[in-house]
Coordinates of C-alpha atoms and ligand atoms in Angstrom, one line a residue:
M1 CA 24.3 5.8 26.0
I2 CA 21.3 4.9 24.0
N3 CA 19.1 7.6 22.8
T4 CA 15.6 7.1 21.9
K5 CA 12.0 8.6 20.3
H6 CA 10.4 7.4 23.8
Q7 CA 8.8 10.3 26.8
S8 CA 12.2 11.2 29.0
I9 CA 12.7 12.1 32.2
L10 CA 16.1 14.1 32.3
V11 CA 18.1 13.5 35.7
L12 CA 20.3 16.5 36.3
D13 CA 22.9 15.2 39.0
F14 CA 24.1 17.0 41.7
G15 CA 26.2 14.2 43.3
G16 CA 24.8 12.9 45.3
Q17 CA 25.3 8.9 45.9
Y18 CA 22.0 7.4 45.5
N19 CA 21.6 9.6 41.8
Q20 CA 22.0 6.6 39.7
L21 CA 19.5 4.9 42.0
I22 CA 17.2 7.7 40.8
A23 CA 17.6 6.3 37.3
R24 CA 17.3 3.2 38.0
R25 CA 13.0 4.0 40.0
V26 CA 12.0 6.2 37.0
R27 CA 13.0 3.1 34.1
E28 CA 11.1 0.8 36.8
C29 CA 8.7 3.2 36.3
G30 CA 8.2 2.3 32.9
V31 CA 9.0 6.1 31.9
Y32 CA 12.5 6.4 29.9
C33 CA 15.4 8.9 31.5
E34 CA 18.8 9.7 31.1
V35 CA 21.7 11.1 33.7
H36 CA 23.1 13.7 33.1
S37 CA 25.5 16.9 35.0
Y38 CA 23.7 19.3 36.7
Q39 CA 26.1 21.8 34.2
L40 CA 24.3 21.2 30.9
S41 CA 22.8 23.7 29.2
P42 CA 19.3 24.9 28.5
E43 CA 19.2 24.3 25.2
K44 CA 20.1 21.5 25.2
I45 CA 17.0 20.9 27.5
R46 CA 15.3 22.0 25.6
E47 CA 17.2 20.3 22.6
M48 CA 16.3 16.6 24.6
N49 CA 12.8 17.8 25.1
P50 CA 11.6 16.3 28.9
C51 CA 8.7 15.6 30.3
G52 CA 10.4 16.5 33.6
I53 CA 13.2 17.1 35.0
I54 CA 14.8 15.3 38.4
F55 CA 17.2 17.3 40.2
T56 CA 19.2 15.1 42.7
G57 CA 20.6 15.0 46.4
G58 CA 24.8 16.4 46.4
P59 CA 26.8 16.5 49.4
N60 CA 27.3 20.7 49.2
S61 CA 25.2 23.2 51.0
V62 CA 23.3 25.7 48.4
Y63 CA 24.0 28.8 50.6
L64 CA 28.1 28.1 49.8
P65 CA 29.9 30.4 47.0
D66 CA 31.2 27.6 45.5
S67 CA 28.4 25.6 44.7
P68 CA 26.5 23.8 42.2
R69 CA 23.2 25.8 41.4
V70 CA 21.1 25.6 38.1
P71 CA 20.1 28.4 36.3
A72 CA 16.6 30.7 36.9
Q73 CA 16.2 29.9 33.4
L74 CA 15.1 26.0 33.6
F75 CA 12.1 27.5 35.4
E76 CA 11.1 28.6 33.2
M77 CA 10.2 26.3 30.1
G78 CA 6.7 24.7 31.8
I79 CA 8.9 21.6 32.2
P80 CA 7.5 19.9 35.9
I81 CA 10.8 19.5 38.0
L82 CA 11.0 17.5 40.9
G83 CA 13.7 18.2 43.8
I84 CA 14.3 15.6 45.7
C85 CA 17.6 16.3 49.2
Y86 CA 20.2 18.9 47.6
G87 CA 18.0 19.3 45.0
I88 CA 14.9 21.0 46.3
Q89 CA 17.1 23.0 47.9
A90 CA 19.3 24.4 44.6
M91 CA 15.3 24.8 43.8
C92 CA 14.6 26.9 46.9
H93 CA 17.8 28.9 46.7
A94 CA 17.1 29.4 42.6
L95 CA 13.9 30.9 43.1
G96 CA 14.7 33.1 45.8
G97 CA 13.5 31.3 48.8
K98 CA 16.4 30.9 52.1
V99 CA 18.1 27.3 52.6
A100 CA 19.9 27.7 56.9
T101 CA 21.9 24.3 58.6
A102 CA 18.8 23.2 60.4
I103 CA 18.8 23.4 64.1
T104 CA 18.7 19.6 64.3
S105 CA 19.9 17.9 61.3
E106 CA 18.0 14.4 61.0
Y107 CA 19.6 11.4 59.2
G108 CA 17.7 7.9 58.4
K109 CA 14.4 7.0 59.2
T110 CA 11.7 9.7 59.9
Q111 CA 8.3 9.1 60.8
T112 CA 6.5 12.7 58.5
Q113 CA 3.4 13.6 57.8
F114 CA 2.1 14.6 53.9
D115 CA -0.8 16.4 52.5
V116 CA -2.5 13.9 50.4
S117 CA -3.9 16.5 48.6
S118 CA -0.6 17.1 46.1
P119 CA 0.0 14.9 43.8
L120 CA 3.0 13.7 44.7
F121 CA 1.3 12.3 47.5
H122 CA -2.3 11.3 45.7
G123 CA -3.7 7.7 47.3
L124 CA -1.0 7.0 49.4
P125 CA -2.2 7.4 53.3
S126 CA -1.4 11.2 55.2
S127 CA 2.2 9.8 57.4
G128 CA 4.7 7.4 57.0
I129 CA 9.0 6.7 57.3
T130 CA 10.8 8.2 54.6
W131 CA 14.9 8.4 54.3
M132 CA 15.9 11.6 55.6
S133 CA 19.6 12.8 55.3
H134 CA 20.1 16.3 55.9
T135 CA 22.0 19.3 57.4
D136 CA 20.1 22.2 55.8
Y137 CA 16.5 23.2 55.2
I138 CA 14.1 25.0 54.0
E139 CA 13.9 27.9 56.8
K140 CA 12.1 30.0 54.0
Q141 CA 10.2 28.8 50.8
P142 CA 10.2 30.3 47.5
D143 CA 6.9 33.1 46.6
G144 CA 3.8 30.4 45.8
F145 CA 6.0 27.2 46.8
R146 CA 3.8 25.3 50.1
S147 CA 4.8 22.1 52.5
V148 CA 3.6 19.7 51.5
A149 CA 5.4 17.6 54.2
H150 CA 6.5 17.6 57.2
T151 CA 8.4 16.2 60.4
D152 CA 8.9 17.2 63.8
H153 CA 12.1 18.7 62.8
C154 CA 12.2 19.7 59.5
P155 CA 9.1 21.8 58.3
V156 CA 9.2 21.9 54.4
A157 CA 10.1 18.0 53.9
A158 CA 8.4 18.9 50.7
M159 CA 6.9 21.5 48.5
E160 CA 5.3 22.3 45.4
C161 CA 3.8 25.2 43.4
A162 CA 1.5 23.1 41.0
D163 CA 0.3 26.4 39.1
R164 CA 4.7 25.9 37.0
K165 CA 4.5 22.3 38.1
L166 CA 7.5 23.1 40.0
Y167 CA 7.7 20.3 43.1
G168 CA 10.5 19.2 45.6
I169 CA 11.1 16.6 48.6
Q170 CA 13.7 17.2 50.9
Y171 CA 13.8 13.0 51.9
H172 CA 14.8 9.7 49.3
P173 CA 12.3 8.5 47.7
E174 CA 14.2 6.4 46.0
V175 CA 15.7 4.7 48.8
L176 CA 14.0 1.1 50.0
H177 CA 13.2 2.5 53.2
T178 CA 11.2 5.3 52.2
E179 CA 7.6 3.9 52.6
N180 CA 6.1 4.4 48.8
G181 CA 8.3 5.8 48.0
L182 CA 8.3 4.2 44.0
Q183 CA 4.8 5.8 44.1
M184 CA 6.2 9.2 44.9
L185 CA 8.3 9.5 41.7
H186 CA 5.1 7.2 39.9
N187 CA 2.6 10.4 40.9
F188 CA 5.6 12.6 39.5
L189 CA 6.4 10.4 36.9
Y190 CA 2.6 10.8 35.7
L191 CA -0.3 12.6 37.2
I192 CA 2.2 15.6 37.0
C193 CA 4.5 14.5 33.9
G194 CA 2.5 12.9 32.1
C195 CA 4.3 10.3 31.2
T196 CA 2.5 7.4 29.9
G197 CA 4.7 4.6 30.8
D198 CA 6.2 3.7 27.3
W199 CA 8.9 2.0 27.9
T200 CA 10.1 -1.0 28.2
M201 CA 13.3 -3.5 27.8
E202 CA 11.6 -4.7 24.9
D203 CA 12.1 -0.9 23.8
Y204 CA 16.0 -1.0 24.6
A205 CA 16.5 -3.8 23.4
K206 CA 15.3 -2.1 20.2
T207 CA 17.1 0.6 20.7
A208 CA 20.5 -0.5 21.2
I209 CA 20.4 -3.0 18.2
A210 CA 19.3 -0.2 15.6
Q211 CA 22.0 2.1 17.6
I212 CA 24.7 -0.5 17.4
R213 CA 23.9 -1.5 13.9
E214 CA 24.6 1.7 12.4
K215 CA 27.4 2.6 15.0
V216 CA 29.8 -1.2 13.8
G217 CA 27.9 -0.6 10.3
N218 CA 30.3 -3.6 8.1
G219 CA 32.7 -3.4 10.9
K220 CA 34.6 -6.3 12.9
V221 CA 33.4 -6.4 16.5
L222 CA 35.6 -8.4 19.3
L223 CA 33.5 -9.3 23.2
A224 CA 35.0 -11.2 26.2
L225 CA 32.8 -13.3 26.9
S226 CA 33.1 -14.9 30.9
G227 CA 29.5 -16.4 30.7
G228 CA 28.1 -14.5 33.4
V229 CA 25.0 -12.3 33.4
D230 CA 26.5 -9.2 32.1
S231 CA 28.8 -10.5 29.5
S232 CA 26.6 -12.9 27.7
V233 CA 23.7 -10.4 27.8
A234 CA 26.1 -7.7 26.1
A235 CA 26.8 -10.2 23.1
E236 CA 23.2 -11.6 22.9
L237 CA 22.4 -8.3 22.2
M238 CA 25.2 -7.1 20.5
S239 CA 25.1 -10.4 18.0
K240 CA 21.0 -9.9 17.2
A241 CA 22.3 -6.1 16.0
V242 CA 26.2 -7.3 13.4
G243 CA 25.4 -11.2 13.1
N244 CA 28.5 -13.2 12.3
Q245 CA 30.3 -9.2 12.1
L246 CA 31.5 -10.3 16.4
T247 CA 33.4 -12.4 17.8
C248 CA 33.4 -13.9 21.9
I249 CA 36.5 -14.9 22.5
F250 CA 35.5 -16.7 26.0
V251 CA 39.3 -17.3 28.5
D252 CA 38.6 -20.2 30.4
H253 CA 40.8 -19.4 32.6
G254 CA 40.3 -22.8 34.4
L255 CA 39.0 -20.0 37.6
M256 CA 35.8 -21.5 36.9
R257 CA 32.6 -23.2 38.7
K258 CA 31.5 -26.9 37.6
N259 CA 30.7 -27.3 34.8
E260 CA 30.6 -24.2 33.7
G261 CA 33.0 -23.8 30.7
D262 CA 31.2 -26.5 28.9
E263 CA 27.9 -24.2 29.4
V264 CA 28.9 -21.5 28.1
E265 CA 30.3 -23.3 24.9
A266 CA 27.0 -24.7 24.8
A267 CA 24.8 -22.1 25.2
F268 CA 26.7 -19.9 22.7
S269 CA 27.8 -22.4 20.6
G270 CA 25.4 -22.7 18.1
S271 CA 24.5 -19.0 17.9
E272 CA 25.1 -16.7 14.7
L273 CA 28.5 -14.9 16.6
N274 CA 31.6 -16.3 16.2
F275 CA 32.2 -18.3 19.9
V276 CA 36.4 -19.2 20.7
R277 CA 36.8 -21.1 23.6
V278 CA 41.1 -20.6 24.4
D279 CA 42.4 -23.2 27.6
A280 CA 44.4 -21.4 29.1
E281 CA 43.6 -22.8 33.0
K282 CA 47.8 -23.7 32.4
R283 CA 48.8 -20.4 32.3
F284 CA 46.8 -18.9 34.9
L285 CA 48.2 -21.2 36.9
D286 CA 52.0 -20.8 36.5
R287 CA 51.7 -17.1 37.2
L288 CA 49.7 -17.0 40.2
K289 CA 51.9 -20.1 41.7
G290 CA 53.4 -18.6 45.3
V291 CA 50.7 -15.4 45.6
E292 CA 49.2 -14.5 48.8
E293 CA 48.1 -11.3 48.3
P294 CA 44.4 -11.1 47.4
E295 CA 44.8 -7.1 45.2
Q296 CA 48.2 -9.0 43.6
K297 CA 46.3 -12.7 42.7
R298 CA 43.2 -9.6 40.9
K299 CA 45.9 -8.0 39.6
I300 CA 47.9 -11.0 38.2
I301 CA 44.8 -12.7 36.9
G302 CA 43.1 -8.9 34.9
E303 CA 46.8 -8.7 33.7
E304 CA 47.3 -12.3 32.0
F305 CA 43.2 -11.7 30.7
I306 CA 44.4 -9.1 28.6
R307 CA 47.1 -11.4 27.6
V308 CA 45.4 -14.3 26.1
F309 CA 43.1 -11.6 25.0
E310 CA 45.4 -10.1 23.2
D311 CA 46.8 -13.2 21.4
E312 CA 43.8 -14.8 21.0
A313 CA 42.8 -10.9 19.2
R314 CA 45.7 -11.0 16.9
R315 CA 44.8 -13.8 15.2
I316 CA 41.4 -12.2 14.3
G317 CA 43.9 -9.4 12.8
K318 CA 41.7 -6.0 12.8
V319 CA 39.0 -5.3 14.7
D320 CA 36.6 -2.3 15.3
Y321 CA 34.8 -2.0 18.2
L322 CA 35.6 -3.9 21.9
V323 CA 32.6 -4.7 23.2
Q324 CA 32.7 -4.0 27.7
G325 CA 29.7 -5.9 29.6
T326 CA 30.3 -3.5 32.0
I327 CA 27.2 -2.4 33.9
Y328 CA 27.2 0.3 36.6
P329 CA 27.7 -1.1 40.5
D330 CA 30.9 -2.2 38.8
V331 CA 31.9 1.5 37.6
I332 CA 31.1 2.8 41.4
E333 CA 33.0 0.0 42.8
S334 CA 35.7 0.0 41.4
G335 CA 36.3 3.6 42.9
S336 CA 35.4 6.0 39.3
G337 CA 35.8 9.6 41.4
D338 CA 36.4 10.0 44.8
A339 CA 34.8 6.5 45.6
A340 CA 38.2 4.3 47.6
V341 CA 39.2 1.0 45.4
I342 CA 37.9 -1.0 47.9
K343 CA 38.8 -4.5 45.3
S344 CA 40.6 -4.7 41.7
H345 CA 37.8 -5.8 39.9
H346 CA 39.5 -6.6 36.8
N347 CA 36.9 -5.6 33.9
V348 CA 36.5 -2.1 34.3
G349 CA 39.1 -0.5 33.4
G350 CA 41.7 -2.3 32.5
L351 CA 41.5 -2.2 28.7
P352 CA 43.9 -3.6 26.4
D353 CA 45.7 -1.2 24.4
Y354 CA 47.3 -3.1 22.4
V355 CA 44.6 -4.5 20.2
D356 CA 43.9 -1.3 17.1
F357 CA 40.5 -0.2 17.4
K358 CA 38.0 2.5 17.2
G359 CA 36.2 2.6 19.8
I360 CA 34.3 1.1 23.2
I361 CA 31.0 0.0 23.5
E362 CA 29.6 -0.4 26.7
P363 CA 25.7 -1.6 25.5
L364 CA 24.9 -2.7 28.8
H365 CA 26.7 0.4 31.2
L366 CA 24.1 2.3 32.3
L367 CA 21.6 -1.0 33.6
F368 CA 21.5 -2.3 37.2
K369 CA 21.5 -6.2 37.6
D370 CA 17.3 -6.7 37.7
E371 CA 17.6 -4.7 34.2
V372 CA 20.4 -6.3 32.7
R373 CA 18.4 -9.9 33.6
K374 CA 15.1 -8.3 32.2
L375 CA 17.0 -7.1 29.0
G376 CA 18.0 -11.3 28.6
L377 CA 14.9 -12.4 29.2
E378 CA 13.6 -10.0 26.0
L379 CA 16.2 -11.5 24.0
G380 CA 15.8 -14.9 24.0
L381 CA 18.6 -15.9 26.7
P382 CA 18.2 -19.3 28.2
D383 CA 16.6 -18.6 32.4
Y384 CA 19.2 -20.8 33.9
L385 CA 22.1 -17.9 31.7
V386 CA 20.5 -15.4 33.3
W387 CA 19.1 -16.4 37.1
R388 CA 23.1 -17.6 36.8
Q389 CA 24.1 -15.6 40.4
P390 CA 26.8 -12.3 39.4
F391 CA 30.6 -14.6 39.2
P392 CA 33.6 -12.2 40.4
G393 CA 35.2 -11.8 36.9
P394 CA 38.7 -13.3 38.9
G395 CA 36.4 -16.3 39.6
L396 CA 37.3 -19.3 41.8
A397 CA 41.0 -17.4 42.7
V398 CA 39.6 -15.0 45.1
R399 CA 37.5 -17.8 47.1
V400 CA 40.5 -20.3 47.6
I401 CA 42.2 -17.9 50.8
G402 CA 45.9 -17.4 49.9
E403 CA 47.8 -19.3 47.1
V404 CA 46.0 -21.1 44.4
T405 CA 46.2 -24.3 43.4
R406 CA 44.7 -27.1 40.7
E407 CA 44.5 -29.1 44.2
K408 CA 42.9 -26.3 46.2
L409 CA 40.1 -25.8 43.1
N410 CA 39.2 -28.7 42.7
I411 CA 38.3 -29.6 46.4
L412 CA 36.5 -26.1 45.9
R413 CA 34.2 -26.8 43.1
D414 CA 33.9 -30.0 44.3
A415 CA 32.0 -28.5 47.6
D416 CA 31.0 -25.5 45.8
F417 CA 28.3 -27.9 43.5
I418 CA 27.0 -29.4 46.0
F419 CA 26.5 -26.5 47.6
R420 CA 24.0 -24.8 44.8
D421 CA 22.7 -27.9 44.1
E422 CA 21.0 -28.5 47.6
I423 CA 19.9 -24.9 47.4
R424 CA 18.7 -25.5 44.4
K425 CA 17.2 -28.3 45.7
A426 CA 15.6 -26.2 48.4
G427 CA 13.8 -23.9 45.8
L428 CA 15.9 -21.3 47.5
D429 CA 18.4 -20.2 44.7
R430 CA 16.1 -17.1 43.9
E431 CA 15.7 -16.1 47.4
I432 CA 19.7 -16.1 47.9
H433 CA 20.9 -13.3 45.4
Q434 CA 25.0 -15.4 45.7
Y435 CA 25.6 -17.9 47.7
F436 CA 29.2 -19.5 47.2
A437 CA 31.3 -21.7 48.9
V438 CA 35.5 -20.8 50.0
L439 CA 38.0 -22.8 50.4
T440 CA 39.8 -20.7 53.9
S441 CA 42.5 -22.3 53.5
M442 CA 42.8 -23.1 56.6
R443 CA 43.1 -26.5 58.5
S444 CA 42.1 -28.0 61.7
V445 CA 41.8 -31.4 63.3
G446 CA 39.1 -34.1 63.4
V447 CA 37.8 -37.1 62.8
M448 CA 36.6 -39.3 60.6
G449 CA 35.7 -43.1 61.4
D450 CA 38.0 -43.6 63.6
G451 CA 41.0 -41.8 62.6
R452 CA 42.6 -37.9 62.7
T453 CA 41.8 -35.9 59.9
Y454 CA 44.0 -32.2 59.3
D455 CA 41.5 -30.8 56.9
Y456 CA 40.7 -27.9 55.1
T457 CA 37.7 -25.7 56.1
V458 CA 34.9 -24.8 53.0
A459 CA 33.0 -21.4 54.3
L460 CA 29.3 -21.3 53.1
R461 CA 28.2 -17.7 51.7
G462 CA 25.1 -17.1 51.1
V463 CA 23.0 -13.0 50.5
T464 CA 19.9 -11.2 49.8
T465 CA 20.9 -7.7 48.5
T466 CA 18.9 -5.5 46.1
D467 CA 22.2 -4.0 44.7
F468 CA 25.2 -6.1 45.8
M469 CA 26.3 -2.5 47.2
T470 CA 25.6 -3.7 50.3
A471 CA 24.2 -7.0 51.6
D472 CA 22.9 -9.4 54.6
F473 CA 24.2 -12.4 55.2
A474 CA 20.7 -15.2 54.0
R475 CA 18.9 -17.2 56.9
I476 CA 19.4 -20.3 55.7
P477 CA 17.1 -22.9 57.2
Y478 CA 18.9 -25.0 59.9
P479 CA 18.0 -28.3 58.0
V480 CA 19.2 -26.9 54.3
L481 CA 23.3 -25.8 55.6
E482 CA 22.4 -29.6 57.7
T483 CA 22.9 -31.4 54.4
V484 CA 25.2 -29.3 52.8
S485 CA 27.5 -29.7 55.4
A486 CA 26.7 -33.7 55.3
R487 CA 27.6 -33.7 52.2
I488 CA 29.9 -32.4 52.2
V489 CA 32.3 -33.8 53.9
N490 CA 31.0 -36.8 53.1
E491 CA 31.3 -36.9 49.6
V492 CA 35.0 -33.5 50.0
K493 CA 38.1 -35.6 50.1
G494 CA 40.2 -32.9 52.4
V495 CA 37.3 -31.0 53.6
N496 CA 36.1 -31.9 57.4
R497 CA 34.7 -28.5 58.8
I498 CA 32.4 -26.5 57.5
V499 CA 31.3 -22.9 58.3
Y500 CA 28.5 -20.2 57.4
D501 CA 29.4 -16.7 57.2
V502 CA 26.9 -14.4 59.2
T503 CA 28.6 -11.3 58.6
T504 CA 26.7 -8.5 56.6
K505 CA 28.0 -6.2 54.2
P506 CA 29.0 -3.5 55.3
P507 CA 31.4 -4.1 56.7
A508 CA 32.5 -7.6 54.9
T509 CA 32.0 -8.1 51.3
I510 CA 30.8 -10.6 49.1
E511 CA 33.8 -12.5 48.0
W512 CA 36.4 -13.1 51.0
E513 CA 39.0 -11.4 49.1
Ligands
XMP601 P1 32.2 -7.8 47.0 O1 33.3 -9.4 47.2 O2 33.5 -6.6 46.5 O3 31.8 -8.3 46.1 O4 31.1 -7.4 47.7 C1 30.2 -7.2 45.2 C2 29.3 -8.2 44.1 O5 30.1 -8.2 42.6 C3 31.6 -9.2 42.6 N1 32.5 -9.3 42.2 C4 32.5 -9.1 40.8 N2 32.3 -9.2 39.7 N3 34.5 -9.2 38.6 C5 33.4 -8.9 38.5 O6 32.1 -9.1 37.7 C6 35.6 -9.1 39.4 O7 36.5 -9.1 39.5 C7 34.5 -8.9 40.7 N4 34.6 -9.3 42.0 C8 33.6 -9.3 43.4 C9 30.6 -10.0 43.5 O8 31.1 -11.8 42.8 C10 29.4 -9.9 44.1 O9 28.8 -10.2 43.1

């Protein structure tokens, strides 16, 4: 956790699914914030001295005996509070109001009326769509509160006690489906909490660098560099903080895209840090021989990665800290807490217990992708690295369906290169957030010249997304797809059919394996 002397907002977490998103939105508004458990003691909160507190949503019913509660003291501190979803209910309950099961639950987009005399809705239209997700509702407000928004089924969609600077919202202002939701949060931060917006990535970088320096001292630091945005930004940040005390090991597993290994090397070999590139293609391909099952492939790659890394780390000798470029979406998707494990991400959880080190540094673990990119630019990384689309740790191995061979990898690399090249030429590379080719390993009959072919089908995938947790398929114009298709079948031997993936996530995932 990065500590800061800036104005800050404390987000108290009641276990809802959008909690980190709230934090992300607050930071988008230029205000630093930290997420802590709702159990954080009032003493600790006083010590942190936040400008405001936000209670998040959560899955419980506040009137049940074991539900998370907030101590009444919190409301006496004079700190502005905004309760969202479960948060408004927790506030209502704590202050003597009544929360009950709603006669009609509301889920999804809901037409809502606002009282624009409330500072929460300052400058906004008096009606709009909000994103609701609740079965309980405020039946009776606590004394001193008034309702400042309602829907057809919910008389208190927002409430305020302006004198005490206490506010509550039943819907989710943090999700994009709520019209002007960000502005409502902005109003809370600026008009109610008095924030001035003194938080920028420049500050984050400065603070993080100072704290890393202090923590590391003269110690040695080791980082596994994949060349992806996250590990590159982490490497740059660490390098700015501790220079050549940092060694970056780039395990080239032979599962990278075309030319990628060389590009990574070119980007980092001139820096002050120690850069080691390990050519481990053979090791990985040997271990993947005959393996078809996606999870098994992922596990093997994860394990082998650790072994190769271990061999290199031994050469370096004693290391004090290990850096991980983990970011928040990886943490959720890898099944922390109660979420189901969809895919094993090899960059999370698989901590190498062989390296003798004092501790882990995860300088990006609270940041979303867009924040990591901003930080990368702030640190002076080149555009092409910062805007590099996400690439899975197991690389092209999860884009070759079934068994991975060098031949298939080469076909995929060439097809993928053409696809990326055409997307870039069409000026779509920022619009489409992730796009790549998949070698389906399915073969079909075609005709080329006058002869029959029996070759591979390549699938193209392009998605638009804000957080990679849900995604839509990109509407790539037909003429672009046409060019890509023609180029791939003409230029890449072994491919005679191209298909475009038109599934959203969910139900599909972005990667095919
Ligand atoms: P899925 O396929 O789960 O992917 O919808 C979501 C995002 O995560 C990327 N991805 C990975 N990233 N290690 C990573 O760092 C992995 O093992 C991994 N698997 C998938 C994927 O490319 C997409 O951006």
